[in-house]
Amino acid sequence: MMPLRRFAIHRPADLDEAAEMLGHYGDNGTLYAGGTELLLAMRHDLLRYEHLIDIKAVAGLDGIERRDGHLYIGAGATHRTIERSPVVRELLPVMAEMEANVANVRVRATGTLGGNLCFAEPHSDPATLLLALGGTARAQGKSGERTLAMNELLAGAYENSLAQDEVLTGVDVPLPGPSQRNAYLKFQVHERPLLGLALSLELDDGGEIREARCAIGCVSPTPCRSEAAESLIAGPTDSVEQRLGEAGAALADEAALTDDREGSAEYKRHLIGVLLRRAAKACLESNT
Protein backbone atom coordinates (compact mmCIF):
# COMPACT_ATOMS: atom_id res chain seq x y z
CA MET A 1 0.00 0.00 0.00
CA MET A 2 1.41 3.37 -1.04
CA PRO A 3 1.34 6.46 1.22
CA LEU A 4 -1.29 9.07 0.42
CA ARG A 5 -0.08 11.86 -1.84
CA ARG A 6 -0.34 15.39 -0.52
CA PHE A 7 -3.71 17.07 -0.94
CA ALA A 8 -5.54 20.11 0.41
CA ILE A 9 -8.92 19.97 2.12
CA HIS A 10 -11.42 22.77 1.51
CA ARG A 11 -14.59 23.31 3.52
CA PRO A 12 -17.27 25.22 1.59
CA ALA A 13 -19.93 27.09 3.56
CA ASP A 14 -22.78 25.99 1.31
CA LEU A 15 -23.67 24.11 -1.87
CA ASP A 16 -23.05 27.12 -4.11
CA GLU A 17 -19.50 27.43 -2.84
CA ALA A 18 -18.98 23.67 -3.22
CA ALA A 19 -20.13 23.85 -6.86
CA GLU A 20 -17.83 26.83 -7.41
CA MET A 21 -14.87 24.89 -6.01
CA LEU A 22 -15.64 21.85 -8.15
CA GLY A 23 -15.70 23.97 -11.28
CA HIS A 24 -12.51 25.78 -10.27
CA TYR A 25 -10.37 22.74 -9.45
CA GLY A 26 -11.71 20.60 -12.30
CA ASP A 27 -10.15 17.15 -12.57
CA ASN A 28 -7.79 17.93 -9.68
CA GLY A 29 -10.64 18.19 -7.18
CA THR A 30 -13.48 16.03 -5.89
CA LEU A 31 -16.08 16.00 -3.14
CA TYR A 32 -15.29 14.35 0.17
CA ALA A 33 -17.82 13.20 2.77
CA GLY A 34 -17.32 9.82 4.46
CA GLY A 35 -14.32 8.95 2.29
CA THR A 36 -14.64 5.18 2.86
CA GLU A 37 -14.04 4.38 -0.83
CA LEU A 38 -12.27 7.55 -1.94
CA LEU A 39 -9.39 7.58 0.55
CA LEU A 40 -8.77 3.86 0.07
CA ALA A 41 -8.52 4.34 -3.69
CA MET A 42 -6.19 7.30 -3.21
CA ARG A 43 -4.00 5.34 -0.81
CA HIS A 44 -3.63 2.63 -3.46
CA ASP A 45 -2.82 5.36 -6.01
CA LEU A 46 -5.86 4.40 -8.08
CA LEU A 47 -7.19 7.95 -7.86
CA ARG A 48 -5.21 11.19 -7.60
CA TYR A 49 -6.67 14.47 -6.40
CA GLU A 50 -4.89 17.57 -5.16
CA HIS A 51 -8.03 19.10 -3.64
CA LEU A 52 -10.73 17.43 -1.54
CA ILE A 53 -13.89 19.46 -0.97
CA ASP A 54 -15.27 18.45 2.41
CA ILE A 55 -19.07 18.84 2.43
CA LYS A 56 -19.82 17.01 5.68
CA ALA A 57 -20.66 20.27 7.44
CA VAL A 58 -22.87 21.73 4.70
CA ALA A 59 -26.26 22.36 6.29
CA GLY A 60 -29.19 20.20 5.19
CA LEU A 61 -27.25 17.52 3.34
CA ASP A 62 -27.94 14.86 5.96
CA GLY A 63 -31.70 15.39 6.34
CA ILE A 64 -34.29 12.60 6.21
CA GLU A 65 -37.96 13.49 5.94
CA ARG A 66 -41.30 12.79 4.31
CA ARG A 67 -42.08 15.12 1.40
CA ASP A 68 -45.27 15.03 -0.70
CA GLY A 69 -45.56 11.27 -1.16
CA HIS A 70 -41.80 10.73 -1.18
CA LEU A 71 -39.15 9.87 1.35
CA TYR A 72 -36.29 12.31 1.00
CA ILE A 73 -32.82 11.20 2.13
CA GLY A 74 -29.99 13.70 2.01
CA ALA A 75 -26.80 12.68 0.27
CA GLY A 76 -24.81 13.36 3.43
CA ALA A 77 -26.81 10.89 5.55
CA THR A 78 -24.64 7.97 6.64
CA HIS A 79 -25.72 4.38 6.11
CA ARG A 80 -25.94 4.01 9.89
CA THR A 81 -28.19 7.06 10.20
CA ILE A 82 -30.52 5.72 7.49
CA GLU A 83 -30.52 2.27 9.06
CA ARG A 84 -31.58 3.65 12.43
CA SER A 85 -33.88 6.45 11.26
CA PRO A 86 -37.42 6.11 12.72
CA VAL A 87 -38.80 7.80 9.59
CA VAL A 88 -37.13 5.30 7.25
CA ARG A 89 -38.09 2.34 9.45
CA GLU A 90 -41.73 3.43 9.41
CA LEU A 91 -42.15 4.54 5.81
CA LEU A 92 -39.67 2.36 3.91
CA PRO A 93 -38.51 -0.54 6.10
CA VAL A 94 -36.86 -2.35 3.19
CA MET A 95 -34.41 0.58 2.92
CA ALA A 96 -33.51 0.39 6.61
CA GLU A 97 -33.05 -3.38 6.38
CA MET A 98 -30.80 -3.07 3.34
CA GLU A 99 -28.68 -0.37 4.99
CA ALA A 100 -28.26 -2.53 8.11
CA ASN A 101 -26.32 -5.02 5.99
CA VAL A 102 -24.07 -2.64 4.05
CA ALA A 103 -20.41 -3.58 4.58
CA ASN A 104 -19.63 -3.36 8.31
CA VAL A 105 -20.58 -1.02 11.14
CA ARG A 106 -17.43 1.09 10.72
CA VAL A 107 -18.24 1.75 7.06
CA ARG A 108 -21.91 2.37 7.85
CA ALA A 109 -20.99 4.89 10.53
CA THR A 110 -18.87 7.03 8.19
CA GLY A 111 -19.92 6.22 4.62
CA THR A 112 -22.73 8.31 3.12
CA LEU A 113 -25.50 7.45 0.69
CA GLY A 114 -24.38 10.19 -1.68
CA GLY A 115 -20.78 9.04 -1.63
CA ASN A 116 -21.85 5.48 -2.31
CA LEU A 117 -23.93 6.48 -5.33
CA CYS A 118 -21.41 8.94 -6.76
CA PHE A 119 -18.49 6.52 -6.44
CA ALA A 120 -20.64 4.10 -8.49
CA GLU A 121 -18.97 0.97 -7.14
CA PRO A 122 -20.59 -1.91 -9.09
CA HIS A 123 -21.16 -3.89 -5.87
CA SER A 124 -23.43 -1.23 -4.35
CA ASP A 125 -26.49 -2.27 -2.38
CA PRO A 126 -28.30 1.11 -2.28
CA ALA A 127 -28.16 1.71 -6.03
CA THR A 128 -29.81 -1.63 -6.82
CA LEU A 129 -32.65 -1.14 -4.35
CA LEU A 130 -33.25 2.48 -5.36
CA LEU A 131 -33.45 1.46 -9.02
CA ALA A 132 -36.23 -1.04 -8.24
CA LEU A 133 -38.08 1.43 -6.01
CA GLY A 134 -38.07 4.17 -8.64
CA GLY A 135 -35.79 6.44 -6.64
CA THR A 136 -34.48 9.64 -8.23
CA ALA A 137 -31.40 11.70 -7.45
CA ARG A 138 -31.20 15.46 -7.00
CA ALA A 139 -28.14 17.30 -8.26
CA GLN A 140 -27.27 20.98 -7.86
CA GLY A 141 -24.68 22.96 -9.77
CA LYS A 142 -24.04 26.43 -11.14
CA SER A 143 -26.94 26.09 -13.58
CA GLY A 144 -29.41 25.09 -10.87
CA GLU A 145 -31.00 21.84 -9.71
CA ARG A 146 -31.99 18.82 -11.79
CA THR A 147 -33.39 15.36 -11.18
CA LEU A 148 -31.92 12.12 -12.51
CA ALA A 149 -33.26 8.57 -12.47
CA MET A 150 -30.89 6.02 -10.95
CA ASN A 151 -29.98 4.55 -14.33
CA GLU A 152 -29.17 8.10 -15.54
CA LEU A 153 -26.97 8.89 -12.55
CA LEU A 154 -24.92 5.68 -12.82
CA ALA A 155 -23.00 5.95 -16.09
CA GLY A 156 -20.77 2.89 -15.63
CA ALA A 157 -18.44 1.17 -13.21
CA TYR A 158 -16.96 3.89 -10.95
CA GLU A 159 -18.50 6.56 -13.18
CA ASN A 160 -21.45 8.89 -12.64
CA SER A 161 -23.07 11.37 -15.01
CA LEU A 162 -22.87 14.47 -12.82
CA ALA A 163 -21.42 17.59 -14.41
CA GLN A 164 -18.05 18.82 -13.15
CA ASP A 165 -19.67 21.45 -10.93
CA GLU A 166 -22.65 19.40 -9.70
CA VAL A 167 -23.23 18.11 -6.18
CA LEU A 168 -25.56 15.21 -5.44
CA THR A 169 -27.82 16.64 -2.74
CA GLY A 170 -30.19 13.75 -2.02
CA VAL A 171 -32.58 11.12 -3.29
CA ASP A 172 -36.37 10.94 -3.43
CA VAL A 173 -38.05 7.55 -3.08
CA PRO A 174 -41.80 7.17 -3.77
CA LEU A 175 -43.57 5.99 -0.64
CA PRO A 176 -45.05 2.51 -1.05
CA GLY A 177 -48.82 2.21 -0.98
CA PRO A 178 -50.70 -0.41 1.06
CA SER A 179 -50.68 -2.85 -1.85
CA GLN A 180 -46.91 -2.65 -2.51
CA ARG A 181 -44.48 -5.30 -1.26
CA ASN A 182 -40.70 -4.87 -1.38
CA ALA A 183 -37.71 -7.12 -0.76
CA TYR A 184 -33.95 -6.87 -1.07
CA LEU A 185 -31.72 -9.92 -0.90
CA LYS A 186 -28.03 -10.43 -1.52
CA PHE A 187 -25.52 -13.23 -1.67
CA GLN A 188 -22.05 -12.60 -0.31
CA VAL A 189 -19.01 -14.78 0.34
CA HIS A 190 -16.10 -12.33 0.20
CA GLU A 191 -15.77 -8.66 1.21
CA ARG A 192 -18.29 -7.39 -1.33
CA PRO A 193 -21.62 -8.94 -2.36
CA LEU A 194 -21.60 -11.20 -5.40
CA LEU A 195 -25.26 -10.49 -6.19
CA GLY A 196 -27.92 -8.08 -4.98
CA LEU A 197 -31.55 -8.40 -6.05
CA ALA A 198 -34.38 -5.97 -5.34
CA LEU A 199 -38.03 -6.78 -6.06
CA SER A 200 -41.07 -4.52 -5.76
CA LEU A 201 -44.55 -5.93 -6.38
CA GLU A 202 -47.86 -4.09 -6.69
CA LEU A 203 -50.76 -6.37 -5.72
CA ASP A 204 -54.50 -6.04 -6.36
CA ASP A 205 -57.25 -6.84 -3.85
CA GLY A 206 -57.24 -10.50 -4.89
CA GLY A 207 -53.49 -10.88 -4.49
CA GLU A 208 -52.75 -10.83 -8.22
CA ILE A 209 -49.53 -9.02 -9.17
CA ARG A 210 -50.46 -5.92 -11.15
CA GLU A 211 -46.93 -4.66 -11.65
CA ALA A 212 -43.40 -5.79 -10.86
CA ARG A 213 -40.09 -3.93 -10.72
CA CYS A 214 -36.94 -6.00 -10.34
CA ALA A 215 -33.30 -4.94 -10.34
CA ILE A 216 -30.06 -6.86 -9.99
CA GLY A 217 -26.66 -5.49 -9.06
CA CYS A 218 -23.04 -6.56 -8.50
CA VAL A 219 -22.99 -8.75 -11.62
CA SER A 220 -22.66 -5.91 -14.14
CA PRO A 221 -21.06 -2.43 -14.26
CA THR A 222 -24.33 -0.83 -13.11
CA PRO A 223 -27.57 -2.25 -11.66
CA CYS A 224 -30.10 -3.15 -14.30
CA ARG A 225 -33.75 -4.00 -14.79
CA SER A 226 -35.41 -6.19 -17.43
CA GLU A 227 -38.79 -5.38 -18.94
CA ALA A 228 -39.07 -8.97 -20.14
CA ALA A 229 -38.50 -10.30 -16.61
CA GLU A 230 -40.93 -7.82 -15.06
CA SER A 231 -43.70 -8.74 -17.50
CA LEU A 232 -43.24 -12.40 -16.55
CA ILE A 233 -43.60 -11.54 -12.85
CA ALA A 234 -46.97 -9.85 -13.37
CA GLY A 235 -50.27 -11.75 -13.28
CA PRO A 236 -51.95 -14.39 -11.10
CA THR A 237 -49.53 -15.58 -8.43
CA ASP A 238 -49.88 -19.26 -9.38
CA SER A 239 -48.80 -18.62 -12.95
CA VAL A 240 -46.10 -16.15 -11.86
CA GLU A 241 -44.50 -18.77 -9.64
CA GLN A 242 -44.27 -21.07 -12.65
CA ARG A 243 -42.57 -18.33 -14.69
CA LEU A 244 -39.97 -17.23 -12.14
CA GLY A 245 -37.31 -19.44 -13.70
CA GLU A 246 -37.88 -17.79 -17.06
CA ALA A 247 -37.92 -14.35 -15.43
CA GLY A 248 -34.60 -15.06 -13.72
CA ALA A 249 -33.10 -16.06 -17.07
CA ALA A 250 -34.33 -12.80 -18.61
CA LEU A 251 -32.68 -10.82 -15.80
CA ALA A 252 -29.43 -12.71 -16.33
CA ASP A 253 -29.56 -12.02 -20.06
CA GLU A 254 -30.04 -8.29 -19.43
CA ALA A 255 -26.95 -8.20 -17.21
CA ALA A 256 -24.70 -9.83 -19.85
CA LEU A 257 -22.98 -11.99 -17.24
CA THR A 258 -19.29 -12.82 -17.53
CA ASP A 259 -16.85 -15.10 -15.74
CA ASP A 260 -14.64 -13.36 -13.18
CA ARG A 261 -12.93 -14.03 -9.86
CA GLU A 262 -16.29 -13.80 -8.08
CA GLY A 263 -17.69 -16.75 -10.03
CA SER A 264 -18.68 -18.05 -13.44
CA ALA A 265 -21.51 -16.59 -15.50
CA GLU A 266 -23.37 -19.88 -15.13
CA TYR A 267 -23.09 -19.70 -11.33
CA LYS A 268 -24.34 -16.10 -11.27
CA ARG A 269 -27.28 -17.07 -13.50
CA HIS A 270 -28.20 -19.80 -11.03
CA LEU A 271 -27.98 -17.36 -8.08
CA ILE A 272 -30.25 -14.85 -9.82
CA GLY A 273 -32.93 -17.52 -10.15
CA VAL A 274 -32.56 -18.57 -6.52
CA LEU A 275 -32.72 -15.03 -5.11
CA LEU A 276 -35.64 -14.07 -7.36
CA ARG A 277 -37.70 -16.98 -6.04
CA ARG A 278 -36.81 -16.10 -2.44
CA ALA A 279 -37.62 -12.42 -2.97
CA ALA A 280 -40.97 -13.24 -4.57
CA LYS A 281 -41.83 -15.54 -1.68
CA ALA A 282 -40.85 -12.86 0.83
CA CYS A 283 -43.00 -10.23 -0.93
CA LEU A 284 -46.07 -12.44 -1.27
CA GLU A 285 -45.91 -13.59 2.36
CA SER A 286 -45.37 -10.08 3.70
CA ASN A 287 -48.14 -7.86 5.05
CA THR A 288 -46.17 -4.64 4.55
Tab-separated table of N, CA and C in Angstrom, residues 63-74 85-88 90-92 138 171-178:
chain	number	residue	atom	x	y	z
A	63	GLY	N	-30.306	15.473	5.909
A	63	GLY	CA	-31.701	15.394	6.341
A	63	GLY	C	-32.435	14.174	5.830
A	64	ILE	N	-33.405	13.713	6.594
A	64	ILE	CA	-34.285	12.604	6.212
A	64	ILE	C	-35.699	13.009	6.602
A	65	GLU	N	-36.608	13.065	5.627
A	65	GLU	CA	-37.960	13.493	5.940
A	65	GLU	C	-38.952	13.064	4.861
A	66	ARG	N	-40.217	13.076	5.248
A	66	ARG	CA	-41.304	12.792	4.308
A	66	ARG	C	-41.657	14.073	3.571
A	67	ARG	N	-41.766	13.961	2.225
A	67	ARG	CA	-42.081	15.125	1.403
A	67	ARG	C	-43.057	14.741	0.296
A	68	ASP	N	-44.304	15.155	0.391
A	68	ASP	CA	-45.271	15.025	-0.698
A	68	ASP	C	-45.258	13.647	-1.368
A	69	GLY	N	-45.487	12.615	-0.590
A	69	GLY	CA	-45.560	11.273	-1.156
A	69	GLY	C	-44.216	10.627	-1.418
A	70	HIS	N	-43.143	11.277	-1.000
A	70	HIS	CA	-41.804	10.732	-1.178
A	70	HIS	C	-41.074	10.703	0.161
A	71	LEU	N	-40.102	9.841	0.245
A	71	LEU	CA	-39.152	9.870	1.346
A	71	LEU	C	-37.890	10.522	0.807
A	72	TYR	N	-37.498	11.627	1.414
A	72	TYR	CA	-36.285	12.314	0.999
A	72	TYR	C	-35.147	11.931	1.940
A	73	ILE	N	-34.017	11.533	1.353
A	73	ILE	CA	-32.823	11.196	2.127
A	73	ILE	C	-31.667	12.031	1.587
A	74	GLY	N	-31.095	12.863	2.441
A	74	GLY	CA	-29.989	13.703	2.013
A	74	GLY	C	-28.756	12.898	1.672
A	85	SER	N	-32.914	5.362	11.316
A	85	SER	CA	-33.885	6.448	11.256
A	85	SER	C	-35.311	5.947	11.507
A	86	PRO	N	-36.030	6.500	12.491
A	86	PRO	CA	-37.424	6.106	12.717
A	86	PRO	C	-38.307	6.385	11.513
A	87	VAL	N	-38.004	7.455	10.773
A	87	VAL	CA	-38.795	7.803	9.590
A	87	VAL	C	-38.620	6.739	8.511
A	88	VAL	N	-37.389	6.327	8.262
A	88	VAL	CA	-37.131	5.301	7.249
A	88	VAL	C	-37.731	3.969	7.685
A	90	GLU	N	-40.270	3.410	9.497
A	90	GLU	CA	-41.729	3.431	9.408
A	90	GLU	C	-42.220	3.457	7.970
A	91	LEU	N	-41.633	4.307	7.150
A	91	LEU	CA	-42.152	4.544	5.805
A	91	LEU	C	-41.570	3.625	4.736
A	92	LEU	N	-40.325	3.189	4.922
A	92	LEU	CA	-39.673	2.359	3.913
A	92	LEU	C	-38.752	1.355	4.600
A	138	ARG	N	-31.210	14.014	-6.800
A	138	ARG	CA	-31.199	15.462	-7.000
A	138	ARG	C	-29.763	15.936	-7.085
A	171	VAL	N	-31.752	11.993	-2.461
A	171	VAL	CA	-32.584	11.123	-3.289
A	171	VAL	C	-34.024	11.193	-2.798
A	172	ASP	N	-34.950	11.033	-3.730
A	172	ASP	CA	-36.372	10.938	-3.431
A	172	ASP	C	-36.834	9.533	-3.774
A	173	VAL	N	-37.539	8.899	-2.856
A	173	VAL	CA	-38.053	7.552	-3.083
A	173	VAL	C	-39.565	7.584	-2.902
A	174	PRO	N	-40.343	7.186	-3.932
A	174	PRO	CA	-41.797	7.166	-3.771
A	174	PRO	C	-42.206	6.283	-2.593
A	175	LEU	N	-43.114	6.779	-1.771
A	175	LEU	CA	-43.568	5.989	-0.638
A	175	LEU	C	-44.451	4.846	-1.119
A	176	PRO	N	-44.236	3.649	-0.617
A	176	PRO	CA	-45.053	2.508	-1.050
A	176	PRO	C	-46.485	2.621	-0.534
A	177	GLY	N	-47.431	2.245	-1.395
A	177	GLY	CA	-48.822	2.209	-0.977
A	177	GLY	C	-49.111	0.929	-0.223
A	178	PRO	N	-50.348	0.781	0.269
A	178	PRO	CA	-50.701	-0.408	1.058
A	178	PRO	C	-50.646	-1.710	0.279
